[in-house]
Amino acid sequence: MGSSAIDDYLKAIFQIAGDNNRATTASLAEKLSVSPASVTGMLKKLSDVEPPWIEYQKHRGARLSPRGRARALEVIRHHRLIELFLHTVLGYRWDQVHAEAERLEHAISETFEDRIAEVLGDPEFDPHGHPIPRRDGTLPIRSDTSLLHMEPDTVAVVSRVSDQDSEMLQYLSSVGVKPGVRIHLVERGPFDGPLMLRVEKAAKVHAFGRRLAAAIRVRKLQGAGS
Ligand SMILES: [Zn+2]
Ligand SMILES: [Zn+2]
């Protein structure tokens, strides 16, 4: 097994399960686009090495060991620093950085990582608003909630957006949605209908379906109106 394959599994387990839960075979198969049988084989290997990367039980799924957690956060740190570097220094659009970072995250040295962090002033968040793990393995915390839970006629600030779908990111740019921007939920359609949103002080109201809204997290502000 190559080290970038190990990294991808550890990162996926951390992203699915966080610190306290287990990632199931099915959820990993879906996230990594591989068959459940190959996930099972890989999880066995990751738990059989010494020291183990993960703790694995057939019917309960996988949990990261301290070694696995440290490695997952290291790879996520690489990924998010690279995204921010590509975006702010090299001028990549925010919908282009994720695919590039997926390749480069496995390749950069610790020196290169340190240089990027230094040039960018030890940043805490990437271009999509995701926290960049610190060198010591802690994560900057910013409490936020899904846009789906916003109350009608309230204002919130976008804190992060999913980086998985570049077409979605292009759409969000075209309507001005990015971390730090204020949005006003004008109204919510009945029966799980669309969310009608105004971005900053723009006159136009955009209809966001549930899939789009689910990809966005916000910090609530007090008070209504725009
Ligand atoms: Zn990314
Ligand atoms: Zn990102």
Short mmCIF file of C-alpha atoms and ligand atoms in Angstrom, two decimals:
data_model
loop_
_atom_site.label_atom_id
_atom_site.label_comp_id
_atom_site.label_asym_id
_atom_site.label_seq_id
_atom_site.Cartn_x
_atom_site.Cartn_y
_atom_site.Cartn_z
CA MET A 1 0.00 0.00 0.00
CA GLY A 2 1.33 3.39 -1.02
CA SER A 3 1.63 6.16 1.53
CA SER A 4 -0.79 8.43 -0.34
CA ALA A 5 -3.43 5.68 -0.17
CA ILE A 6 -2.88 5.44 3.59
CA ASP A 7 -3.17 9.23 3.87
CA ASP A 8 -6.45 9.27 1.95
CA TYR A 9 -7.98 6.64 4.26
CA LEU A 10 -6.83 8.37 7.45
CA LYS A 11 -8.11 11.72 6.21
CA ALA A 12 -11.47 10.20 5.20
CA ILE A 13 -11.89 8.48 8.59
CA PHE A 14 -11.17 11.77 10.37
CA GLN A 15 -13.58 13.70 8.15
CA ILE A 16 -16.39 11.17 8.60
CA ALA A 17 -15.92 10.31 12.26
CA GLY A 18 -14.00 13.17 13.90
CA ASP A 19 -12.35 12.35 17.22
CA ASN A 20 -15.02 10.35 18.99
CA ASN A 21 -16.90 8.27 16.44
CA ARG A 22 -16.25 5.40 14.08
CA ALA A 23 -16.31 5.48 10.29
CA THR A 24 -18.25 2.58 8.80
CA THR A 25 -17.10 0.58 5.80
CA ALA A 26 -20.08 1.83 3.79
CA SER A 27 -19.40 5.50 4.53
CA LEU A 28 -15.72 5.10 3.59
CA ALA A 29 -16.59 3.23 0.39
CA GLU A 30 -18.87 6.09 -0.61
CA LYS A 31 -16.43 8.85 0.31
CA LEU A 32 -13.44 7.22 -1.40
CA SER A 33 -15.44 5.85 -4.38
CA VAL A 34 -14.17 2.29 -3.90
CA SER A 35 -15.90 -1.02 -3.20
CA PRO A 36 -16.78 -2.04 0.38
CA ALA A 37 -14.58 -5.14 -0.09
CA SER A 38 -11.49 -3.08 -0.83
CA VAL A 39 -12.25 -0.80 2.13
CA THR A 40 -12.41 -3.84 4.42
CA GLY A 41 -9.08 -5.12 3.09
CA MET A 42 -7.40 -1.76 3.60
CA LEU A 43 -8.82 -1.28 7.11
CA LYS A 44 -7.38 -4.65 8.12
CA LYS A 45 -3.96 -3.63 6.83
CA LEU A 46 -4.09 -0.26 8.58
CA SER A 47 -4.91 -1.94 11.89
CA ASP A 48 -2.31 -4.70 11.51
CA VAL A 49 0.81 -2.53 11.25
CA GLU A 50 2.82 -1.70 14.36
CA PRO A 51 2.09 0.85 15.70
CA PRO A 52 -1.40 0.69 14.13
CA TRP A 53 -2.89 3.60 12.18
CA ILE A 54 -6.41 2.67 13.22
CA GLU A 55 -8.43 0.52 15.56
CA TYR A 56 -10.78 -1.64 13.51
CA GLN A 57 -13.68 -3.94 14.41
CA LYS A 58 -15.50 -5.72 11.64
CA HIS A 59 -19.04 -4.64 12.43
CA ARG A 60 -18.32 -1.33 14.13
CA GLY A 61 -15.97 0.30 11.66
CA ALA A 62 -12.71 2.18 12.15
CA ARG A 63 -11.40 4.75 14.60
CA LEU A 64 -8.05 6.54 14.33
CA SER A 65 -5.25 5.61 16.72
CA PRO A 66 -3.14 8.49 18.12
CA ARG A 67 -0.64 7.83 15.33
CA GLY A 68 -3.41 7.81 12.69
CA ARG A 69 -5.00 10.99 14.05
CA ALA A 70 -1.68 12.84 14.00
CA ARG A 71 -1.06 11.78 10.41
CA ALA A 72 -4.62 12.69 9.28
CA LEU A 73 -4.29 16.18 10.74
CA GLU A 74 -0.86 16.59 9.17
CA VAL A 75 -2.26 15.76 5.72
CA ILE A 76 -5.27 18.05 6.25
CA ARG A 77 -2.85 20.82 7.32
CA HIS A 78 -0.89 20.33 4.11
CA HIS A 79 -4.08 20.31 2.03
CA ARG A 80 -5.55 23.50 3.46
CA LEU A 81 -2.26 25.45 3.51
CA ILE A 82 -1.70 24.48 -0.14
CA GLU A 83 -5.24 25.59 -1.05
CA LEU A 84 -4.69 28.99 0.57
CA PHE A 85 -1.26 29.37 -1.03
CA LEU A 86 -2.59 28.53 -4.49
CA HIS A 87 -5.49 30.96 -4.03
CA THR A 88 -3.78 33.96 -2.46
CA VAL A 89 -0.25 33.74 -3.87
CA LEU A 90 -0.64 31.97 -7.21
CA GLY A 91 -4.05 33.38 -8.14
CA TYR A 92 -5.97 30.10 -8.50
CA ARG A 93 -9.75 30.45 -8.28
CA TRP A 94 -11.28 28.88 -5.17
CA ASP A 95 -12.99 26.23 -7.28
CA GLN A 96 -9.61 25.12 -8.70
CA VAL A 97 -7.57 24.68 -5.54
CA HIS A 98 -9.07 21.51 -4.05
CA ALA A 99 -8.16 19.13 -6.90
CA GLU A 100 -4.60 20.52 -7.03
CA ALA A 101 -4.22 20.24 -3.23
CA GLU A 102 -5.43 16.60 -3.32
CA ARG A 103 -2.35 15.79 -5.40
CA LEU A 104 0.20 18.04 -3.70
CA GLU A 105 -0.75 17.26 -0.08
CA HIS A 106 1.11 13.94 -0.22
CA ALA A 107 4.21 15.38 -1.84
CA ILE A 108 5.36 18.44 0.10
CA SER A 109 8.10 18.33 2.74
CA GLU A 110 7.84 19.68 6.26
CA THR A 111 10.15 22.52 5.24
CA PHE A 112 7.86 23.47 2.37
CA GLU A 113 4.85 23.33 4.70
CA ASP A 114 6.60 25.63 7.18
CA ARG A 115 7.53 28.08 4.43
CA ILE A 116 3.96 28.29 3.16
CA ALA A 117 2.64 28.83 6.69
CA GLU A 118 5.23 31.56 7.29
CA VAL A 119 4.57 33.39 4.02
CA LEU A 120 0.82 33.33 4.73
CA GLY A 121 1.28 34.50 8.35
CA ASP A 122 0.24 31.27 10.10
CA PRO A 123 -3.33 31.32 8.78
CA GLU A 124 -6.18 29.61 10.61
CA PHE A 125 -8.68 29.09 7.77
CA ASP A 126 -8.45 28.04 4.12
CA PRO A 127 -10.26 29.79 1.20
CA HIS A 128 -13.44 27.76 1.85
CA GLY A 129 -13.44 28.69 5.55
CA HIS A 130 -12.18 25.29 6.76
CA PRO A 131 -9.92 25.31 9.85
CA ILE A 132 -6.23 24.61 9.23
CA PRO A 133 -4.89 22.20 11.90
CA ARG A 134 -2.02 23.74 13.85
CA ARG A 135 1.40 22.10 14.06
CA ASP A 136 0.54 20.74 17.52
CA GLY A 137 -2.54 18.92 16.18
CA THR A 138 -5.15 21.33 17.58
CA LEU A 139 -7.81 22.86 15.35
CA PRO A 140 -8.96 26.48 15.32
CA ILE A 141 -12.60 26.46 16.40
CA ARG A 142 -15.35 28.62 14.97
CA SER A 143 -18.83 27.59 16.00
CA ASP A 144 -21.29 27.66 13.13
CA THR A 145 -24.46 25.98 11.98
CA SER A 146 -25.93 24.78 8.70
CA LEU A 147 -27.62 27.39 6.54
CA LEU A 148 -30.58 24.98 6.53
CA HIS A 149 -31.22 25.90 10.17
CA MET A 150 -31.37 29.66 9.62
CA GLU A 151 -34.60 31.40 10.67
CA PRO A 152 -36.50 33.47 8.10
CA ASP A 153 -35.80 37.22 8.19
CA THR A 154 -32.47 36.89 9.95
CA VAL A 155 -28.95 37.80 8.87
CA ALA A 156 -25.89 35.57 9.17
CA VAL A 157 -22.26 35.57 8.09
CA VAL A 158 -21.02 32.74 5.86
CA SER A 159 -18.35 30.80 7.75
CA ARG A 160 -17.56 27.92 5.38
CA VAL A 161 -18.62 26.17 2.22
CA SER A 162 -18.00 22.64 1.00
CA ASP A 163 -15.03 22.39 -1.39
CA GLN A 164 -16.11 19.10 -2.97
CA ASP A 165 -18.01 20.40 -5.99
CA SER A 166 -16.21 22.96 -8.15
CA GLU A 167 -19.30 23.82 -10.20
CA MET A 168 -21.12 24.65 -6.99
CA LEU A 169 -18.22 26.88 -5.94
CA GLN A 170 -18.34 28.67 -9.29
CA TYR A 171 -22.05 29.27 -8.80
CA LEU A 172 -21.52 30.57 -5.26
CA SER A 173 -18.85 33.00 -6.54
CA SER A 174 -21.22 34.22 -9.24
CA VAL A 175 -23.78 35.20 -6.62
CA GLY A 176 -21.17 36.59 -4.20
CA VAL A 177 -21.30 33.90 -1.49
CA LYS A 178 -17.98 33.24 0.29
CA PRO A 179 -16.71 33.17 3.88
CA GLY A 180 -17.15 36.53 5.63
CA VAL A 181 -20.10 37.65 3.49
CA ARG A 182 -23.45 38.53 5.10
CA ILE A 183 -26.59 36.83 3.89
CA HIS A 184 -30.19 37.66 4.70
CA LEU A 185 -32.69 34.81 4.63
CA VAL A 186 -35.69 36.67 3.24
CA GLU A 187 -38.04 33.72 3.40
CA ARG A 188 -38.20 29.97 3.28
CA GLY A 189 -40.51 28.19 0.84
CA PRO A 190 -43.15 25.94 2.44
CA PHE A 191 -42.79 22.13 2.57
CA ASP A 192 -38.97 22.07 2.35
CA GLY A 193 -39.07 24.63 -0.43
CA PRO A 194 -36.11 26.80 -1.46
CA LEU A 195 -34.42 29.38 0.76
CA MET A 196 -34.76 32.88 -0.66
CA LEU A 197 -31.50 34.68 0.08
CA ARG A 198 -30.11 38.16 -0.41
CA VAL A 199 -26.32 38.49 -0.41
CA GLU A 200 -24.89 41.59 1.34
CA LYS A 201 -26.93 44.60 0.22
CA ALA A 202 -27.72 43.34 -3.29
CA ALA A 203 -31.27 43.90 -4.53
CA LYS A 204 -31.58 40.50 -6.18
CA VAL A 205 -32.92 37.55 -4.18
CA HIS A 206 -31.61 34.08 -5.08
CA ALA A 207 -33.43 30.79 -4.54
CA PHE A 208 -31.15 28.20 -2.89
CA GLY A 209 -32.32 24.58 -3.00
CA ARG A 210 -31.62 22.26 -0.09
CA ARG A 211 -28.53 20.64 -1.62
CA LEU A 212 -26.89 24.03 -2.11
CA ALA A 213 -27.95 25.26 1.34
CA ALA A 214 -26.60 22.08 2.96
CA ALA A 215 -23.12 22.87 1.58
CA ILE A 216 -22.96 26.20 3.45
CA ARG A 217 -22.41 26.92 7.15
CA VAL A 218 -23.10 30.25 8.81
CA ARG A 219 -22.62 32.18 12.05
CA LYS A 220 -25.80 33.80 13.25
CA LEU A 221 -25.99 37.54 13.82
CA GLN A 222 -28.51 39.13 16.12
CA GLY A 223 -31.41 41.08 14.65
CA ALA A 224 -33.28 40.98 11.35
CA GLY A 225 -33.30 42.98 8.15
CA SER A 226 -30.42 43.67 5.78
ZN ZN B 1 -9.95 20.88 -0.33
ZN ZN B 2 -10.75 24.02 1.43
#
